[in-house]
């Protein structure tokens, strides 16, 4: 059904998202990368409206925002840029800062807001368009943001007329133990994005915006042929209904605590292999020590032999992302299988 016409499912899902967040409006697309592309375009248009000709979006080192050309540029990991540059450059207009580093972020904002003299002479103006951050870095190693870092990002955006944007594609829709990851940090973004869990397996993405940011796009400024189609939005509504009626957030919190406590117990028994356990809710990671004798990917393979599906988050973190409806007995069984895999890795390294 063309987006020229109203479809009930799209309106109902948009209403649920806005009623259960700080957002005023929602734009639908088909994936996390598409939702982040929409946010990037919105930030540039918002900056243009303020007279900025050279808008810069700040993202964090070790972030991950997608695989389209703009979102992979926003992804501040050089390994994902290899082979996709033009003259050694990715898409212009992105600069990177260390995650959770307050001083580095303040310094970078100050630098960006100074337009080079030769550019100013020809009428150009550089400035911060947005700060785009994951509330918890997933691919970067399961690193939660700090409240101080996000409060500073919010303050800097307010002072400079920029947008604070949160990529909630991995941590949103309840995985953190709250509906949205930024709720863990006590800040309200101007824009945030969602996908993955939003459709319960059916492809869908969404960009939500509030206040002034929600008024930036006009008709024709951005679109998606299949975005907000009845099937995807019906799936999103089914997910929303189940989350609301079955107190899924309480299960995420309880099972997340169980997972974190038991992973810490296992780490204490194998201190030569496992290090810090970190994360929120049902997005947890355990660090693999440098001298463990195995990498995270190898340990994931060992766990698979035990019938347990895990995924690496970088070279030295094993990531646990169980279903939000996982049961206490299932978490216990998963951890028993993980410990068997750890024992094998420990024994082989002896």
XYZ file of C-alpha atoms in Angstrom:
350
model
C 0.000 0.000 0.000
C 1.488 3.339 -1.021
C 2.428 5.783 1.738
C 0.294 8.304 -0.125
C -2.618 6.619 1.664
C -3.369 6.116 5.337
C -3.141 2.562 6.680
C -4.530 1.850 10.164
C -1.650 -0.398 11.245
C 0.927 2.294 10.506
C -0.975 4.924 12.454
C -1.570 2.600 15.391
C 2.067 1.559 15.639
C 3.244 5.168 15.387
C 0.818 6.074 18.168
C 2.119 3.264 20.409
C 5.744 4.256 19.847
C 5.030 7.898 20.669
C 2.854 7.085 23.670
C 5.611 4.890 25.077
C 8.540 7.246 24.522
C 9.465 10.906 24.357
C 8.732 10.994 20.602
C 6.112 13.091 18.842
C 6.346 11.480 15.400
C 7.601 8.264 13.784
C 8.961 7.526 10.308
C 8.923 3.897 9.145
C 11.417 2.088 6.928
C 12.746 -1.464 6.637
C 15.933 -1.850 8.698
C 18.233 -0.338 11.279
C 20.578 1.050 8.649
C 17.643 2.755 6.922
C 16.408 4.261 10.178
C 19.895 5.635 10.899
C 20.131 6.965 7.314
C 16.884 8.827 7.961
C 18.324 10.272 11.174
C 21.493 11.377 9.356
C 19.460 13.113 6.641
C 17.253 14.777 9.240
C 20.306 16.078 11.117
C 21.784 17.540 7.939
C 18.507 19.226 6.953
C 18.130 20.629 10.481
C 21.673 22.035 10.304
C 21.017 23.493 6.858
C 17.956 25.251 8.220
C 20.300 26.905 10.737
C 22.619 28.176 8.007
C 25.295 25.495 8.385
C 26.775 24.554 5.004
C 29.303 22.037 6.366
C 27.394 19.972 8.952
C 29.333 17.476 11.065
C 27.828 14.506 12.875
C 29.848 13.198 15.823
C 29.826 9.459 16.498
C 31.800 7.305 18.927
C 34.824 5.151 18.264
C 33.990 1.427 18.121
C 30.361 2.244 17.303
C 28.180 0.423 14.797
C 25.342 2.124 12.900
C 24.796 0.073 9.735
C 26.278 -0.992 6.409
C 24.984 1.585 3.922
C 27.630 4.068 2.804
C 26.606 6.826 5.232
C 25.909 4.559 8.206
C 29.134 2.595 7.753
C 30.942 5.953 7.707
C 29.167 6.812 10.963
C 30.463 3.457 12.228
C 33.830 4.521 13.616
C 35.627 1.240 12.978
C 38.220 1.349 10.145
C 37.854 -2.382 9.451
C 34.365 -1.698 8.076
C 35.641 1.128 5.823
C 38.286 -0.889 4.011
C 37.580 -1.057 0.287
C 34.728 1.454 0.321
C 36.576 4.783 0.243
C 36.989 7.353 -2.534
C 40.500 8.739 -2.539
C 40.921 7.355 0.953
C 37.812 9.128 2.247
C 34.426 7.861 3.317
C 31.325 10.083 3.271
C 32.359 13.537 4.469
C 30.815 15.190 7.499
C 31.533 12.654 10.247
C 34.045 12.917 13.078
C 34.729 10.481 15.883
C 35.261 10.709 19.628
C 36.180 8.095 22.265
C 33.056 6.668 23.919
C 32.385 7.892 27.465
C 35.244 10.428 27.295
C 33.841 13.784 28.422
C 36.879 15.950 27.750
C 37.405 14.575 24.256
C 33.771 15.239 23.344
C 33.867 18.836 24.590
C 37.124 19.483 22.732
C 35.804 18.046 19.481
C 32.596 20.113 19.608
C 34.658 23.276 20.117
C 36.924 22.400 17.169
C 34.043 21.652 14.807
C 32.317 24.927 15.596
C 35.284 26.914 14.245
C 34.939 27.451 10.495
C 38.318 27.595 8.708
C 39.057 31.152 7.589
C 39.352 30.283 3.900
C 35.903 28.605 4.008
C 34.287 31.485 5.887
C 35.512 33.920 3.218
C 33.406 32.149 0.583
C 30.299 31.981 2.759
C 30.660 28.506 4.236
C 29.902 27.702 7.852
C 30.910 24.572 9.778
C 29.057 23.360 12.838
C 27.861 20.343 14.809
C 24.696 18.931 13.248
C 24.228 16.087 15.720
C 25.804 13.716 18.185
C 24.800 10.143 17.312
C 25.423 7.546 20.020
C 24.422 4.030 21.038
C 23.205 4.001 24.663
C 25.188 0.759 24.931
C 27.805 -0.174 22.356
C 27.071 -3.664 21.067
C 29.640 -4.406 18.349
C 32.121 -2.288 20.311
C 32.228 -4.842 23.140
C 29.017 -4.471 25.228
C 30.006 -1.153 26.764
C 27.200 0.783 28.489
C 27.221 4.542 28.181
C 27.755 6.542 31.336
C 25.138 8.936 32.616
C 27.752 11.729 32.784
C 28.741 11.284 29.129
C 25.174 11.359 27.866
C 24.232 14.294 30.073
C 27.174 16.193 28.603
C 26.138 15.234 25.064
C 22.635 16.526 25.797
C 24.033 19.786 27.209
C 26.376 20.348 24.257
C 23.583 19.750 21.755
C 21.317 22.196 23.573
C 24.029 24.852 23.689
C 24.916 24.489 20.009
C 21.504 23.956 18.426
C 22.463 20.394 17.459
C 20.448 17.192 17.754
C 21.154 14.379 20.221
C 20.391 11.122 18.398
C 20.385 7.634 19.911
C 20.803 4.445 17.907
C 18.464 2.012 19.706
C 18.538 -0.653 17.001
C 20.216 -3.270 19.191
C 19.364 -2.177 22.728
C 15.855 -0.770 22.207
C 12.432 -2.436 22.513
C 13.077 -3.780 25.993
C 16.431 -5.534 25.727
C 18.084 -3.247 28.287
C 15.385 -3.846 30.914
C 13.696 -0.560 30.047
C 11.790 -0.044 26.812
C 14.511 2.263 25.448
C 18.196 2.187 26.296
C 18.435 5.963 26.751
C 16.006 5.620 29.669
C 18.853 3.905 31.538
C 20.850 7.129 31.215
C 18.299 9.756 32.223
C 18.381 11.735 28.964
C 15.824 12.400 26.246
C 17.224 12.410 22.703
C 15.786 14.543 19.935
C 15.860 11.555 17.590
C 16.172 7.816 18.187
C 16.040 4.796 15.923
C 14.729 1.256 16.216
C 14.565 -1.956 14.168
C 15.417 -5.634 14.875
C 13.076 -6.498 17.787
C 10.478 -3.952 16.652
C 9.017 -6.424 14.151
C 9.675 -9.661 16.005
C 11.524 -11.057 12.968
C 9.605 -9.191 10.268
C 11.775 -6.496 8.614
C 10.909 -3.025 9.910
C 12.762 0.072 11.026
C 11.634 3.320 12.600
C 13.043 6.741 13.302
C 11.327 8.675 16.079
C 11.698 12.405 16.721
C 10.390 14.948 19.192
C 9.923 18.689 19.369
C 11.650 20.757 16.721
C 13.320 17.682 15.236
C 9.898 16.176 14.492
C 9.080 19.146 12.241
C 12.237 19.095 10.073
C 11.045 16.806 7.277
C 8.268 17.960 4.976
C 6.437 15.989 2.285
C 8.912 14.506 -0.161
C 12.029 15.193 1.922
C 12.448 11.513 2.747
C 10.554 8.340 1.912
C 10.667 4.548 1.797
C 8.630 2.515 -0.693
C 7.839 -0.331 1.671
C 8.287 1.582 4.920
C 5.292 1.263 7.201
C 3.602 -1.390 5.063
C 0.577 -3.128 6.650
C 2.336 -6.474 7.210
C 5.384 -4.994 8.967
C 3.295 -2.651 11.084
C 0.896 -5.460 12.049
C 3.928 -7.431 13.237
C 5.155 -4.389 15.170
C 1.739 -4.000 16.797
C 1.750 -7.669 17.802
C 5.159 -7.195 19.435
C 3.977 -4.039 21.199
C 0.854 -5.769 22.463
C 2.819 -8.746 23.804
C 5.362 -6.503 25.524
C 2.578 -4.523 27.160
C 0.325 -7.404 28.233
C 2.915 -9.893 29.500
C 5.182 -7.639 31.591
C 8.172 -8.597 29.457
C 10.360 -5.868 30.963
C 10.107 -7.535 34.383
C 11.306 -10.809 32.864
C 14.185 -9.053 31.105
C 15.265 -7.473 34.388
C 15.040 -10.723 36.383
C 16.683 -12.938 33.782
C 19.297 -10.277 33.112
C 20.285 -10.243 36.779
C 20.416 -14.045 36.793
C 22.604 -14.058 33.692
C 24.984 -11.402 35.037
C 25.350 -13.034 38.475
C 26.005 -16.511 37.119
C 28.429 -15.254 34.463
C 30.349 -13.500 37.234
C 30.390 -16.787 39.205
C 31.803 -18.654 36.201
C 34.384 -15.908 35.617
C 35.532 -16.215 39.233
C 36.152 -19.937 38.719
C 38.123 -19.399 35.508
C 40.027 -16.153 36.158
C 42.708 -16.994 33.595
C 40.093 -17.115 30.822
C 37.268 -14.736 31.719
C 37.311 -11.131 32.883
C 34.692 -8.430 33.369
C 30.981 -9.096 32.909
C 29.053 -6.039 31.681
C 25.858 -4.919 30.005
C 22.200 -4.285 30.730
C 19.177 -6.561 30.881
C 19.434 -9.351 28.340
C 22.363 -7.829 26.463
C 25.429 -9.022 28.366
C 29.053 -9.575 27.513
C 31.944 -11.311 29.210
C 35.517 -10.345 28.455
C 38.008 -12.958 27.250
C 41.459 -12.248 28.663
C 44.397 -11.658 26.349
C 46.322 -14.664 27.666
C 43.280 -16.954 27.750
C 44.607 -19.050 24.882
C 41.492 -18.484 22.761
C 39.600 -15.667 21.098
C 35.958 -14.759 21.601
C 35.118 -16.210 18.178
C 36.815 -19.504 19.059
C 34.916 -19.675 22.334
C 31.671 -19.031 20.461
C 32.540 -22.027 18.295
C 33.187 -24.174 21.366
C 29.825 -23.122 22.801
C 28.116 -24.074 19.545
C 29.505 -27.590 19.938
C 27.689 -27.646 23.286
C 24.450 -26.614 21.583
C 24.603 -22.983 22.700
C 24.369 -20.090 20.233
C 26.367 -16.999 21.183
C 28.051 -14.241 19.191
C 31.330 -12.381 19.526
C 31.370 -8.626 20.117
C 34.814 -7.767 18.821
C 37.857 -10.013 19.310
C 37.676 -10.278 23.094
C 34.026 -10.261 24.238
C 31.432 -13.015 24.071
C 27.926 -11.604 23.759
C 24.736 -13.074 25.229
C 21.487 -11.899 23.602
C 18.786 -14.418 24.575
C 15.104 -13.954 23.701
C 13.268 -11.483 25.917
C 10.873 -14.293 26.899
C 13.656 -16.651 28.044
C 12.840 -18.694 31.149
C 14.890 -19.076 34.345
C 15.537 -22.763 33.597
C 16.688 -21.924 30.076
C 19.190 -19.339 31.326
C 20.503 -21.897 33.818
C 20.902 -24.521 31.075
C 22.628 -22.037 28.764
C 25.118 -21.106 31.475
C 25.840 -24.770 32.241
C 26.653 -25.337 28.584
C 28.783 -22.187 28.494
C 30.763 -23.384 31.501
C 31.435 -26.699 29.765
C 32.821 -24.766 26.787
C 34.942 -22.639 29.133
C 36.303 -25.723 30.866
C 37.416 -27.145 27.524
C 39.159 -23.897 26.584
C 40.807 -23.700 30.016
C 41.912 -27.352 29.895
C 43.365 -27.011 26.398
C 45.347 -23.925 27.459
C 46.933 -25.658 30.430
